[in-house]
mmCIF file of C-alpha atoms and ligand atoms in Angstrom:
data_model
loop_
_atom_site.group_PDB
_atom_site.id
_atom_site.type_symbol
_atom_site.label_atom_id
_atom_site.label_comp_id
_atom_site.label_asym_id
_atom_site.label_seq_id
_atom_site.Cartn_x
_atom_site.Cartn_y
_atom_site.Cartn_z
ATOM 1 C CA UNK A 28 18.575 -13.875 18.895
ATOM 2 C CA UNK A 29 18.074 -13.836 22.898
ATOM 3 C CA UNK A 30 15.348 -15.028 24.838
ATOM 4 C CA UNK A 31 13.486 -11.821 24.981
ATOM 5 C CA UNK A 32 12.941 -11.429 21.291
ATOM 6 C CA UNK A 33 9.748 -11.663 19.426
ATOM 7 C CA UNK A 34 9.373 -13.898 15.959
ATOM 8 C CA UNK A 35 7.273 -13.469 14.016
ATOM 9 C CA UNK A 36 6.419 -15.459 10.885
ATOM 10 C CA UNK A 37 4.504 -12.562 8.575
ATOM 11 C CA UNK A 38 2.532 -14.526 5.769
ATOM 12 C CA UNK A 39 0.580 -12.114 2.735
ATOM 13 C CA UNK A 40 -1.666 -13.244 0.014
ATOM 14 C CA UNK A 41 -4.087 -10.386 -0.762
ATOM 15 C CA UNK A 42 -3.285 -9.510 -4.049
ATOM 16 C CA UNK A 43 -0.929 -11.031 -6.610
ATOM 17 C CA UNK A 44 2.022 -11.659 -4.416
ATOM 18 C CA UNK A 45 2.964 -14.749 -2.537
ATOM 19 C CA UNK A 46 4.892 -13.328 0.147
ATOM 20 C CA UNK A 47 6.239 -14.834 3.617
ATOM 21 C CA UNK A 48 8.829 -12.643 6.253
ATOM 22 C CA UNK A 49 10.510 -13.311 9.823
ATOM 23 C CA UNK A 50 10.869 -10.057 11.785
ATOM 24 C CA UNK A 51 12.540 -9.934 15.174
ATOM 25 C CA UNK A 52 10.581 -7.417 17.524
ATOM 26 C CA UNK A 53 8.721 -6.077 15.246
ATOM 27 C CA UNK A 54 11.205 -3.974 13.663
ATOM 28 C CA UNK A 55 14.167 -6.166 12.126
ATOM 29 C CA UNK A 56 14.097 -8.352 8.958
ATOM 30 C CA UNK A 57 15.367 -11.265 9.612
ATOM 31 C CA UNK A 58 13.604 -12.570 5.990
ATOM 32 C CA UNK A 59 11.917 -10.977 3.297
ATOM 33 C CA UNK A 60 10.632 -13.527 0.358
ATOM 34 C CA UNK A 61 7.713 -12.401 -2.511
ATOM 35 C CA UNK A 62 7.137 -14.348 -5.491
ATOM 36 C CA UNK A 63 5.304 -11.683 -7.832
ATOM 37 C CA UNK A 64 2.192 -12.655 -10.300
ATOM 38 C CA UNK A 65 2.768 -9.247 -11.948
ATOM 39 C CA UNK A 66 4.836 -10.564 -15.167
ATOM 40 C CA UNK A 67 1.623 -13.666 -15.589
ATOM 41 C CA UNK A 68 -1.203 -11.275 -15.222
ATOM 42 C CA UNK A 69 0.389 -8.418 -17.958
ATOM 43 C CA UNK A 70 -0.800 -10.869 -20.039
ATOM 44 C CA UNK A 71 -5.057 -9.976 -19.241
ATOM 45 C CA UNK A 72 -4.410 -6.560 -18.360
ATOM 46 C CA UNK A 73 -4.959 -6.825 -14.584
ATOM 47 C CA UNK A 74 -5.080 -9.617 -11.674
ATOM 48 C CA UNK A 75 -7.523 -12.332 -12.802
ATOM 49 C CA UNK A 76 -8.711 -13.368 -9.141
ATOM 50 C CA UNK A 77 -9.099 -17.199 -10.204
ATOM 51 C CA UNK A 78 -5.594 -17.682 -11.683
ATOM 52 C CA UNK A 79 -3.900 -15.452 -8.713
ATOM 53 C CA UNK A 80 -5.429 -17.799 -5.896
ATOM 54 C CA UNK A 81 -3.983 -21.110 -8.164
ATOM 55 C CA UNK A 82 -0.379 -19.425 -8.413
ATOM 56 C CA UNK A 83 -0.459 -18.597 -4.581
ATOM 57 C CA UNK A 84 -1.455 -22.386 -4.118
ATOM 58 C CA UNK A 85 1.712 -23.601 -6.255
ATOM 59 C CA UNK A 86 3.672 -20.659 -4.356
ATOM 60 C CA UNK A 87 2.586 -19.979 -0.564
ATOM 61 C CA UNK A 88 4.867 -23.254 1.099
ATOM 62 C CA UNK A 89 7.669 -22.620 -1.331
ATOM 63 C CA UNK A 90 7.878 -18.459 0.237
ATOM 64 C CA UNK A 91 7.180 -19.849 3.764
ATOM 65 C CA UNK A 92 10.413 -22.356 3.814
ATOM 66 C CA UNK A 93 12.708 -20.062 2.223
ATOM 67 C CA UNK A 94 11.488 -17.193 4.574
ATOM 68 C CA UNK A 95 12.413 -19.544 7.410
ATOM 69 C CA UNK A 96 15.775 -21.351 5.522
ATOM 70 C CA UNK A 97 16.904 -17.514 5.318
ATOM 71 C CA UNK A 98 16.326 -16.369 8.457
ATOM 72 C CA UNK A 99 18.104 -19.651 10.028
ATOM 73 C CA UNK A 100 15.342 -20.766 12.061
ATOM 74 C CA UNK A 101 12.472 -23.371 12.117
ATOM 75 C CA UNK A 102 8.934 -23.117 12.892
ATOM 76 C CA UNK A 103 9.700 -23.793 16.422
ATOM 77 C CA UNK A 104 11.450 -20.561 17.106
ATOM 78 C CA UNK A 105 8.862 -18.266 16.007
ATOM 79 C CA UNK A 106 6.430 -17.082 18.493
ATOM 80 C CA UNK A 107 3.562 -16.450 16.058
ATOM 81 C CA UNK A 108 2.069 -16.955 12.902
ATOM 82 C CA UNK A 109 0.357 -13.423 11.278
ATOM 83 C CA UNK A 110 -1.017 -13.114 8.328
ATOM 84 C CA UNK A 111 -3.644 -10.758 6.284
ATOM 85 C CA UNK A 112 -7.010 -11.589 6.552
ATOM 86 C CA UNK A 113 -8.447 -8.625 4.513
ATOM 87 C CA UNK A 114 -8.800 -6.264 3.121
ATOM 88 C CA UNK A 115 -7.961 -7.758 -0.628
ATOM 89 C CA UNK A 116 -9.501 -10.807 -3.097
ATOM 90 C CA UNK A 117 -11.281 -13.463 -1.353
ATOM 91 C CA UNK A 118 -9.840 -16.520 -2.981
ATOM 92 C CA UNK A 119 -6.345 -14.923 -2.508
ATOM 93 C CA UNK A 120 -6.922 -14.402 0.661
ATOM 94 C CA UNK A 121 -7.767 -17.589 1.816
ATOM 95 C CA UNK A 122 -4.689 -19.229 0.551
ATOM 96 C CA UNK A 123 -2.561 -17.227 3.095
ATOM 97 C CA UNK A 124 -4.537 -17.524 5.776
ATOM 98 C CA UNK A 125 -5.496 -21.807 5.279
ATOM 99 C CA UNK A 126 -1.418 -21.967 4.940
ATOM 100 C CA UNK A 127 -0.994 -20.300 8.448
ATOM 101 C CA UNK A 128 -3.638 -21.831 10.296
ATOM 102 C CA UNK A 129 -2.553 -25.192 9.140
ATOM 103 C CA UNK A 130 0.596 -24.316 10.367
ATOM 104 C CA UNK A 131 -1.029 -23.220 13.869
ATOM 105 C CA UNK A 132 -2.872 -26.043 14.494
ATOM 106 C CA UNK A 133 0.361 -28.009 13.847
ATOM 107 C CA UNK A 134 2.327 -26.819 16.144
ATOM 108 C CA UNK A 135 -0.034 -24.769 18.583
ATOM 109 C CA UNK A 136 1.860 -21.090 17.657
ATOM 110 C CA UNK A 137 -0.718 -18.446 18.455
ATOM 111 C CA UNK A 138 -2.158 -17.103 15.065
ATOM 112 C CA UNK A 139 -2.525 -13.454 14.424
ATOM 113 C CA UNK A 140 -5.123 -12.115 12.251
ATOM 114 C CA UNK A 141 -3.417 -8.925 10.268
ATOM 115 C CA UNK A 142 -4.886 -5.627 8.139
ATOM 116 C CA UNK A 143 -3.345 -5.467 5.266
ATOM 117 C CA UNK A 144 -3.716 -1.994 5.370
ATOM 118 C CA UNK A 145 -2.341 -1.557 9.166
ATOM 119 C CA UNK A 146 0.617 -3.588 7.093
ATOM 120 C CA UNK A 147 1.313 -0.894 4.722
ATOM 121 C CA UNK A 148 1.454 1.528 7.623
ATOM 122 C CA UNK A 149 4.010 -0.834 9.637
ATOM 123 C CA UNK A 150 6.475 -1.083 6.580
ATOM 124 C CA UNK A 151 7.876 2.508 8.192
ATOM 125 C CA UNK A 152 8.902 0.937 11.616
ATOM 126 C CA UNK A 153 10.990 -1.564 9.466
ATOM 127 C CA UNK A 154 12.683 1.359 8.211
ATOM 128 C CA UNK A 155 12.686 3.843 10.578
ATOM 129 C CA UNK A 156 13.615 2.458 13.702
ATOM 130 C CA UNK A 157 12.877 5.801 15.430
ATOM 131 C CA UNK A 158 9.324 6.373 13.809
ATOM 132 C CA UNK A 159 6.611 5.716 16.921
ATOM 133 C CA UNK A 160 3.216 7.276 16.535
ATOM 134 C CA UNK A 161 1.360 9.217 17.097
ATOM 135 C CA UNK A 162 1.697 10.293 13.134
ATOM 136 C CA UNK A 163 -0.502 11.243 9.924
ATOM 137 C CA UNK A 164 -0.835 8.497 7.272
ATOM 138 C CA UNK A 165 -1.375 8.869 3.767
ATOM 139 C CA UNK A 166 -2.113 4.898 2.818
ATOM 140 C CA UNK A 167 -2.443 4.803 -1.002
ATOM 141 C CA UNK A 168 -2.565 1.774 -2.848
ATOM 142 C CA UNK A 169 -4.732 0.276 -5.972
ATOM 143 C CA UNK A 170 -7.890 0.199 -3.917
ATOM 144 C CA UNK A 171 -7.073 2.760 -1.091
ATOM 145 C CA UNK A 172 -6.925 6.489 -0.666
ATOM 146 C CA UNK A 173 -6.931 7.151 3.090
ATOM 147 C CA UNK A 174 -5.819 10.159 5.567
ATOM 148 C CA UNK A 175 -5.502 7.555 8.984
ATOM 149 C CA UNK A 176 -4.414 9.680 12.632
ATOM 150 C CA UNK A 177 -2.459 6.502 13.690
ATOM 151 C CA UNK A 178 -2.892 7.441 17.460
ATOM 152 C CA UNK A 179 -1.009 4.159 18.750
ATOM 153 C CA UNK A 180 0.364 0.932 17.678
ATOM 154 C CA UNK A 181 -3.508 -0.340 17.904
ATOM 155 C CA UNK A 182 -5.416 2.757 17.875
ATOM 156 C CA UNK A 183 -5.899 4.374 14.318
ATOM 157 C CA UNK A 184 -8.602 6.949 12.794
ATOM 158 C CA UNK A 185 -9.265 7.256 9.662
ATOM 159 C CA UNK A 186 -9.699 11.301 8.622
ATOM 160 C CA UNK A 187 -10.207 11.430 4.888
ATOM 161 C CA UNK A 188 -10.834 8.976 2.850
ATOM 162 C CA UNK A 189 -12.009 8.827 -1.181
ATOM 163 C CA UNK A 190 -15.691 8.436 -2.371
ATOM 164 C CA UNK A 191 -15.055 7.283 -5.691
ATOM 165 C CA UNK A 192 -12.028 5.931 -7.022
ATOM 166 C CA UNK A 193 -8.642 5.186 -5.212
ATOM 167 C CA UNK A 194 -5.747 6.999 -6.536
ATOM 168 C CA UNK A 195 -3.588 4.314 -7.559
ATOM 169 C CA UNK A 196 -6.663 3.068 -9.657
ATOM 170 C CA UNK A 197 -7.305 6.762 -11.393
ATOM 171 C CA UNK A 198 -3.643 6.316 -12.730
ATOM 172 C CA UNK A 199 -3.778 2.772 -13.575
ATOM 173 C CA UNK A 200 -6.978 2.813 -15.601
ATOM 174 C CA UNK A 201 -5.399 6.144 -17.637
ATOM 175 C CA UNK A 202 -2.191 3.981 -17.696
ATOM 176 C CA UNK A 203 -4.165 1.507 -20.067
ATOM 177 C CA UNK A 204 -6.122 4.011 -22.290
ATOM 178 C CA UNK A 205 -2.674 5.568 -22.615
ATOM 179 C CA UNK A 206 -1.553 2.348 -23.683
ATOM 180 C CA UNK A 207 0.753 1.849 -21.130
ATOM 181 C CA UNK A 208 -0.561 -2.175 -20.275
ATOM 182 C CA UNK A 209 -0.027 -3.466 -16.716
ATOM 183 C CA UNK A 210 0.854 -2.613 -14.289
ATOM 184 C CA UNK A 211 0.208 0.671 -14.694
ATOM 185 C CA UNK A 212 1.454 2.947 -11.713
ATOM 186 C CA UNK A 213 5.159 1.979 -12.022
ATOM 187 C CA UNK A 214 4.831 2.605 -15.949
ATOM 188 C CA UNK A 215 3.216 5.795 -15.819
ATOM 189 C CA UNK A 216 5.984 7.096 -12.951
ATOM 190 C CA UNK A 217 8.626 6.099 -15.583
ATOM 191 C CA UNK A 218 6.837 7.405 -18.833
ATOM 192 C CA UNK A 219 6.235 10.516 -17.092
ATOM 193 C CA UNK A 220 10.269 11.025 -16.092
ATOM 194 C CA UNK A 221 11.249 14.773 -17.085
ATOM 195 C CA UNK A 222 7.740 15.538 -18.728
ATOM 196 C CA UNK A 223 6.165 18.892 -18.289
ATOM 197 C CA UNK A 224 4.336 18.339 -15.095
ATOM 198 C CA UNK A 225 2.042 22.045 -16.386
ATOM 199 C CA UNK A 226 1.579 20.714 -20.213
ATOM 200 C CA UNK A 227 -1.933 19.465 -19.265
ATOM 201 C CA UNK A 228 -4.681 20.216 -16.956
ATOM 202 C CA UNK A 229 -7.188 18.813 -15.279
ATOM 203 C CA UNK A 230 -10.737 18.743 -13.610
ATOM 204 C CA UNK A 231 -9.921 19.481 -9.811
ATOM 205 C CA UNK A 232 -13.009 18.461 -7.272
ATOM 206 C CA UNK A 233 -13.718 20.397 -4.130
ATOM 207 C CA UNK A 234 -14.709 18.304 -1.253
ATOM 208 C CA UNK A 235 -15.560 21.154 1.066
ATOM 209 C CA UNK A 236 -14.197 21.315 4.442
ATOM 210 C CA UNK A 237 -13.788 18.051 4.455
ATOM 211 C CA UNK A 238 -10.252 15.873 3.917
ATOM 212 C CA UNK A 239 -12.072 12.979 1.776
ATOM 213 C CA UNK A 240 -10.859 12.705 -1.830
ATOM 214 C CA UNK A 241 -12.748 12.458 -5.507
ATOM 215 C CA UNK A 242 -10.531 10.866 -8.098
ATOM 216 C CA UNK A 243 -13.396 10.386 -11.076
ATOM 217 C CA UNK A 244 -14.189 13.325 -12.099
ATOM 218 C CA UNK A 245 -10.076 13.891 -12.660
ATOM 219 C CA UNK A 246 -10.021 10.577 -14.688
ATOM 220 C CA UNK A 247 -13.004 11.455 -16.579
ATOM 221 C CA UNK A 248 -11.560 14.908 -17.806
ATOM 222 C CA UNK A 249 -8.212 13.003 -18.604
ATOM 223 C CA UNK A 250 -10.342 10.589 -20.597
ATOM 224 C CA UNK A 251 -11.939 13.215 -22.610
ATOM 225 C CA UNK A 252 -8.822 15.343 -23.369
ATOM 226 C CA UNK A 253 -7.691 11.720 -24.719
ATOM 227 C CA UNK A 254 -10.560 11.326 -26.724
ATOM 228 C CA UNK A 255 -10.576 14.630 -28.094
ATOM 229 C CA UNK A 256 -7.403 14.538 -29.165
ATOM 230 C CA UNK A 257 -7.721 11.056 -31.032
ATOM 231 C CA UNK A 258 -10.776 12.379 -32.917
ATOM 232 C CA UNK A 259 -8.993 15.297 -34.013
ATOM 233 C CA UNK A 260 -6.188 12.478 -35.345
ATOM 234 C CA UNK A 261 -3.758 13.873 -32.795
ATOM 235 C CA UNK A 262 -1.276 12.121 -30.427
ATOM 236 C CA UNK A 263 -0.812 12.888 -27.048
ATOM 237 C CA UNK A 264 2.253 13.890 -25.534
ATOM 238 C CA UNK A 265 3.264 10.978 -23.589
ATOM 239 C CA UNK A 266 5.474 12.002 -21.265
ATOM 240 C CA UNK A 267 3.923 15.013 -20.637
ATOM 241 C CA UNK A 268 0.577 13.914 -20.457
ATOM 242 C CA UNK A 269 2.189 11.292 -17.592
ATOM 243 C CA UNK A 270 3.676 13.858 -15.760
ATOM 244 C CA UNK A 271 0.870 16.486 -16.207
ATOM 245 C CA UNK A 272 -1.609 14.073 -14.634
ATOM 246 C CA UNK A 273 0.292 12.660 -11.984
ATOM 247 C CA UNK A 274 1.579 15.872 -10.508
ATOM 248 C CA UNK A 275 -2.043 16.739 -10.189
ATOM 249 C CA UNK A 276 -2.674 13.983 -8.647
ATOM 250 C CA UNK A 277 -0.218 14.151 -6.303
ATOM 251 C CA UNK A 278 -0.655 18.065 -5.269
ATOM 252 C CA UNK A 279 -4.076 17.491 -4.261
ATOM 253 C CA UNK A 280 -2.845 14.228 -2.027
ATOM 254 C CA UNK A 281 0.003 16.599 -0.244
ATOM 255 C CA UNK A 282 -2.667 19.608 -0.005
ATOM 256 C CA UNK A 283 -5.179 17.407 1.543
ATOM 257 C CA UNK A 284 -2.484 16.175 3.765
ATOM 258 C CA UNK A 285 -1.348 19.895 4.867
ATOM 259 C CA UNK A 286 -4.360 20.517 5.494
ATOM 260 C CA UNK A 287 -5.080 17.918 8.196
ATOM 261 C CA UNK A 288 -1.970 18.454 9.536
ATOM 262 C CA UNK A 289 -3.436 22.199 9.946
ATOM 263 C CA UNK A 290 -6.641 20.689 11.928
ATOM 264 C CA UNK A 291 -4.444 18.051 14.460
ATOM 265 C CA UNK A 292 -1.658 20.433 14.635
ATOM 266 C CA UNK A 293 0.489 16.625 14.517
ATOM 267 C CA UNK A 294 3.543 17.125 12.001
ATOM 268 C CA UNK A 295 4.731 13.493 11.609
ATOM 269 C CA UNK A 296 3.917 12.125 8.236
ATOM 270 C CA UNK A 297 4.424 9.017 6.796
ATOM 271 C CA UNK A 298 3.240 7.406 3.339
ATOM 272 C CA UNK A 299 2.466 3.682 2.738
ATOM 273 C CA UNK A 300 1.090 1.879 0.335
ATOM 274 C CA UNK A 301 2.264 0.884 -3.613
ATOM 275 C CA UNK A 302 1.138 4.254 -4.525
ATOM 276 C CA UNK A 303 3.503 5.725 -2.026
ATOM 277 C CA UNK A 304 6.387 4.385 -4.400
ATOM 278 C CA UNK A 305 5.278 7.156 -7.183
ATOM 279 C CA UNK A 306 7.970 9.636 -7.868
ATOM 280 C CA UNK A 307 5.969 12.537 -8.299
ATOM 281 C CA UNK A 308 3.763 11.944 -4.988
ATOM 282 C CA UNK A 309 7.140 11.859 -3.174
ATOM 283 C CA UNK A 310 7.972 15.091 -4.835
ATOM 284 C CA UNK A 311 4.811 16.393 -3.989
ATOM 285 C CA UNK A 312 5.079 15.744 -0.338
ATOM 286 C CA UNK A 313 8.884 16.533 0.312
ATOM 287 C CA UNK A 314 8.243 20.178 -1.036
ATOM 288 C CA UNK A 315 5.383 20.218 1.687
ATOM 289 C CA UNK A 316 7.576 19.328 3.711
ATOM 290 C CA UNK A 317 10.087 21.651 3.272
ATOM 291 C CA UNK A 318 7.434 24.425 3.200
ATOM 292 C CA UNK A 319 5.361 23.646 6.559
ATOM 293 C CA UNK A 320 8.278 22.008 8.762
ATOM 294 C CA UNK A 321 7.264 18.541 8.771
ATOM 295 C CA UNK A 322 8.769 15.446 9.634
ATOM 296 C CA UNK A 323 7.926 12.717 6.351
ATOM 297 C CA UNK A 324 8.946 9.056 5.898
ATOM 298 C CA UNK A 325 8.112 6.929 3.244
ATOM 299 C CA UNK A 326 9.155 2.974 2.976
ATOM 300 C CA UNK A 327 11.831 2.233 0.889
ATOM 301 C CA UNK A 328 10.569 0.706 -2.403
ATOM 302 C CA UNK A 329 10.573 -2.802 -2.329
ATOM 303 C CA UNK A 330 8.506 -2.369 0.932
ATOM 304 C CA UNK A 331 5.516 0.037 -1.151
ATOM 305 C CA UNK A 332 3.989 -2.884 -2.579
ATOM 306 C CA UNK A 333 2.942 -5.704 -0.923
ATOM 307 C CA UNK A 334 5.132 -7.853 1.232
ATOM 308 C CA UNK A 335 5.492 -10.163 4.394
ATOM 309 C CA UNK A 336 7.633 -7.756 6.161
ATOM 310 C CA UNK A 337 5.078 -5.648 7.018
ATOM 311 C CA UNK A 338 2.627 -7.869 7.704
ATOM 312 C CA UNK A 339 5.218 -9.630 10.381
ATOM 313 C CA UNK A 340 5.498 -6.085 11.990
ATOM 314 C CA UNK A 341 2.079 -5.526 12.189
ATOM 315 C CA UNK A 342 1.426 -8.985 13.262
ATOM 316 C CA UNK A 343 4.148 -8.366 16.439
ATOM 317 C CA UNK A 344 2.419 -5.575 17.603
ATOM 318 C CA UNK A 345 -1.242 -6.996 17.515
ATOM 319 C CA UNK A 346 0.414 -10.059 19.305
ATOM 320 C CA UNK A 347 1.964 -8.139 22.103
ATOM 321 C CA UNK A 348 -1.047 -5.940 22.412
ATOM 322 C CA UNK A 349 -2.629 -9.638 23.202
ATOM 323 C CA UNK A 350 -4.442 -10.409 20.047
ATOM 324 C CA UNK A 351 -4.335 -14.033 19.560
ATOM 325 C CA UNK A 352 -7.219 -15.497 16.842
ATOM 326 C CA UNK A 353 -8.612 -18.978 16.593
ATOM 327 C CA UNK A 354 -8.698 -21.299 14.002
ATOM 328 C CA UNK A 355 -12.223 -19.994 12.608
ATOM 329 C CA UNK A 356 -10.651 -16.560 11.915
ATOM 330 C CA UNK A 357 -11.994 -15.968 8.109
ATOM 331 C CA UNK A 358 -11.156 -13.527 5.419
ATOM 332 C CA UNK A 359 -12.626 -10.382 5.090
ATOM 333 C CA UNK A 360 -12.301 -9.344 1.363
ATOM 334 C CA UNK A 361 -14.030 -5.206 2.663
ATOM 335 C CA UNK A 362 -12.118 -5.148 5.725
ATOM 336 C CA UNK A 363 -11.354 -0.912 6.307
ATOM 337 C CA UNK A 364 -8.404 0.701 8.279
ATOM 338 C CA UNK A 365 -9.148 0.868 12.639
ATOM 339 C CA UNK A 366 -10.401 -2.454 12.066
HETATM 340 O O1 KG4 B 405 -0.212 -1.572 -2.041
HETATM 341 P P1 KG4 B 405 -0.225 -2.327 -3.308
HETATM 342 O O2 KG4 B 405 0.980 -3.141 -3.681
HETATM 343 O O3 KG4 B 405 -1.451 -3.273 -3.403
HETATM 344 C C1 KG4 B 405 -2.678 -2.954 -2.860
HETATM 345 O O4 KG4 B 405 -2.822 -3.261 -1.662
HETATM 346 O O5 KG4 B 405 -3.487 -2.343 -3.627
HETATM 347 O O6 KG4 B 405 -0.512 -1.223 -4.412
HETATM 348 C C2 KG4 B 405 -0.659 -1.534 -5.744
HETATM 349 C C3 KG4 B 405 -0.817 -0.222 -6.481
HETATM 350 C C4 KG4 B 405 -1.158 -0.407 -7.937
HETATM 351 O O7 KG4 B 405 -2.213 0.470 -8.266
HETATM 352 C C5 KG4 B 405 0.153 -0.013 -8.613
HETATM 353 O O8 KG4 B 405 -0.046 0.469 -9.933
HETATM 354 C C6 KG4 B 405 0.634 1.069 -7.689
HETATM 355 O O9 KG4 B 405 0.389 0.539 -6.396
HETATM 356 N N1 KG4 B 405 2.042 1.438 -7.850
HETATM 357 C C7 KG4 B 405 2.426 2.650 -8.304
HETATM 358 C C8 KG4 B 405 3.841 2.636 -8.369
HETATM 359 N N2 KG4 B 405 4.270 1.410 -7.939
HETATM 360 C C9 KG4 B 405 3.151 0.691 -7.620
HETATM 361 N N3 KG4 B 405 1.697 3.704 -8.666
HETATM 362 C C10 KG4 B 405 2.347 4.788 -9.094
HETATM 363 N N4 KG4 B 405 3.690 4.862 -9.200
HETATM 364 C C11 KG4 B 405 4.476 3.817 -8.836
HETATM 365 N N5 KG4 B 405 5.809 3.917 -8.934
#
C-alpha cells in the first residue's frame, strides 16, 4: 500500500446480506466478507424485513472487523467509509448506514453515501481491470430490470427499464408455484440444467419502439399453463418447464439489449446484478455477442449478488469525484439508478 492509494471501507445492508469490503483504488480487493440470511429466511419463503434488520444488527460489526483483520489494516488507514443508502428495505438499510456513520463521527473519515444499484454496476471494474465506460448495462436483480448508458464513472442514463415486474422476481415467484422454495433464481438456473429450452412457450409483450420491459403478462401465461396442467391431473416437466421459461426470459433481455446497442451504436456490454448470475441469461447474451461483435463482461459469481466489494468501488469513485455526505445522510428505500 503507498501513499497514493485510496481505501475504502465498502459497508452493504440492503437486502439479506451483512456484508463489509476494503478496496484499494477502487479496483483491488483487499477484503471481501458477507454473512448471508438466505439459509434463515428459506424458512418463510422470502426475506421477512423485521427479522433481516435484527440479524444485520447481531452481524454488521462482526463483517466490519473481519473485513479490516483481513485486509491488515485499521480504521485509521482507510480514507472513507461508503455504504448503500438505497435503493433496498428500510430497516435493513439503516443498520448499514447507523454502523458507518457511527464509525465517521468517531474518527472524522469522510462518509460516502452509495447506490446500491451503481454497486452492482461497479462489481465489473473489480474484475475487469480494463473495463472504463462509456458502456451499456443490463442491471437485473430481484427488484430491478434496467437498460443504464453508463456515460462516466458519475454520469449514468437509464434507457429501458420494466413497468411491471423485475425479472429476477418473474422467475422467483414461478420458482415457488413450481415448488422450487427460496431462493428461487439460483434453483430454477439449476432445475432447468439440460432441459429443453423450446418444450414450452410463452406470452411475449411488445413494448413498441421503446427498450422498457413487461415481465407479467409472461408470468401470468406461465401461471396458467401450470394451472392447466394441474387441473387436468398432469405434472409439469420440471426441467423443461425451467429451462423453457428462462430462455425466454433471457432472449427478450439480450434482444432488448441489441437493440439499444443498435440506437447508441456503443458495443460495450456489461451485466450486473444477482440476476446476471443466471446461466441461461449468460447464454443468451454471449450468442449476441458472438452474432453482433460486441464486447460483454459479466461479474464473476460471488460478486452477482450483493456484496461490499462493490459498494467499496462505487464508494471510491463517488469519493474522488468529491462526494463527501454528512451525518444526516438517510436511507432511501425507492432510490433509482443516475441518482
Ligand atoms: O442483486 P441481488 O443479490 O439483490 C437485489 O439487489 O435484488 O439479486 C437477487 C436476485 C434474486 O431474485 C435471486 O433469485 C436472483 O438475484 N438470482 C438468480 C440467480 N442467482 C441469484 N436468478 C437467476 N439465476 C441465478 N443463478
Amino acid at each position: 500500500m503507498s501513499d497514493k492509494d485510496v481505501i475504502i471501507l465498502g459497508i452493504e445492508s440492503s437486502c439479506d446480506e451483512t456484508a463489509a469490503s476494503v478496496v484499494k483504488n477502487g479496483r483491488v480487493i483487499m477484503s471481501d466478507i458477507i454473512a448471508s440470511q438466505a439459509d434463515f429466511h428459506e424458512q418463510y419463503g422470502g426475506v421477512v424485513p423485521e427479522l433481516a434488520s435484527r440479524m444485520h444488527v447481531d452481524a454488521i460489526y462482526p463483517c466490519i472487523d473481519s473485513a479490516l483483520k483481513e485486509a491488515g489494516i485499521t480504521i485509521n488507514d482507510v480514507d472513507a467509509v461508503a455504504v448503500t443508502y438505497g435503493p433496498g428495505l428500510v430497516g435493513a438499510l439503516l443498520v448499514g448506514l447507523s454502523a458507518a456513520k457511527g464509525l465517521c463521527a468517531v474518527t472524522g473519515k469522510p462518509l460516502v453515501g452509495v447506490n446500491h444499484l451503481h454497486g452492482h454496476i461497479c462489481a465489473n471494474y473489480l474484475c475487469f481491470p480494463e473495463l472504463e465506460p462509456e458502456f451499456l448495462c443490463l442491471c437485473v436483480s430481484g427488484g430491478n430490470t434496467q437498460i443504464i448508458h453508463v456515460k462516466s464513472y458519475h454520469e449514468m442514463e437509464i434507457l429501458g427499464k420494466t413497468r411491471d415486474d423485475a425479472a429476477g422476481e418473474a422467475i422467483d415467484k414461478i420458482a415457488r408455484v413450481i415448488g422450487l422454495g427460496y431462493p428461487g433464481g439460483p434453483k430454477m438456473d439449476k432445475a432447468g440444467q439440460g432441459g429443453d429450452v423450446h418444450a414450452y412457450e410463452f406470452a411475449f409483450n411488445h413494448m413498441g419502439d421503446t427498450l422498457d420491459f413487461s415481465f407479467s403478462g409472461i408470468k401470468t401465461s406461465a401461471l396458467n399453463q401450470i394451472n392447466k396442467l394441474r387441473q387436468k391431473g398432469e405434472d409439469i416437466d420440471l426441467c423443461n418447464f425451467a429451462a423453457s421459461y428462462q430462455h425466454h426470459i433471457a432472449k427478450i433481455l439480450a434482444d432488448h439489449m441489441v437493440k439499444a446497442v443498435e440506437m447508441t451504436g456503443i458495443k460495450t456490454v456489461c451485466l450486473a446484478g444477482g440476476v446476471s448470475a443466471n446461466t441461461f441469461l449468460r447464454k443468451a447474451f454471449d450468442e449476441a455477442s458472438t452474432k453482433h461483435d460486441l464486447k460483454l463482461y459479466y461479474p464473476k459469481l460471488r460478486l452477482c449478488t450483493d456484496n461490499a466489494a462493490m459498494i467499496a468501488s462505487a464508494g471510491y469513485y463517488e469519493f474522488i469525484g468529491g462526494r463527501s455526505d454528512d451525518l444526516s445522510l438517510n436511507a432511501a428505500p425507492s432510490l433509482k439508478a443516475g441518482r
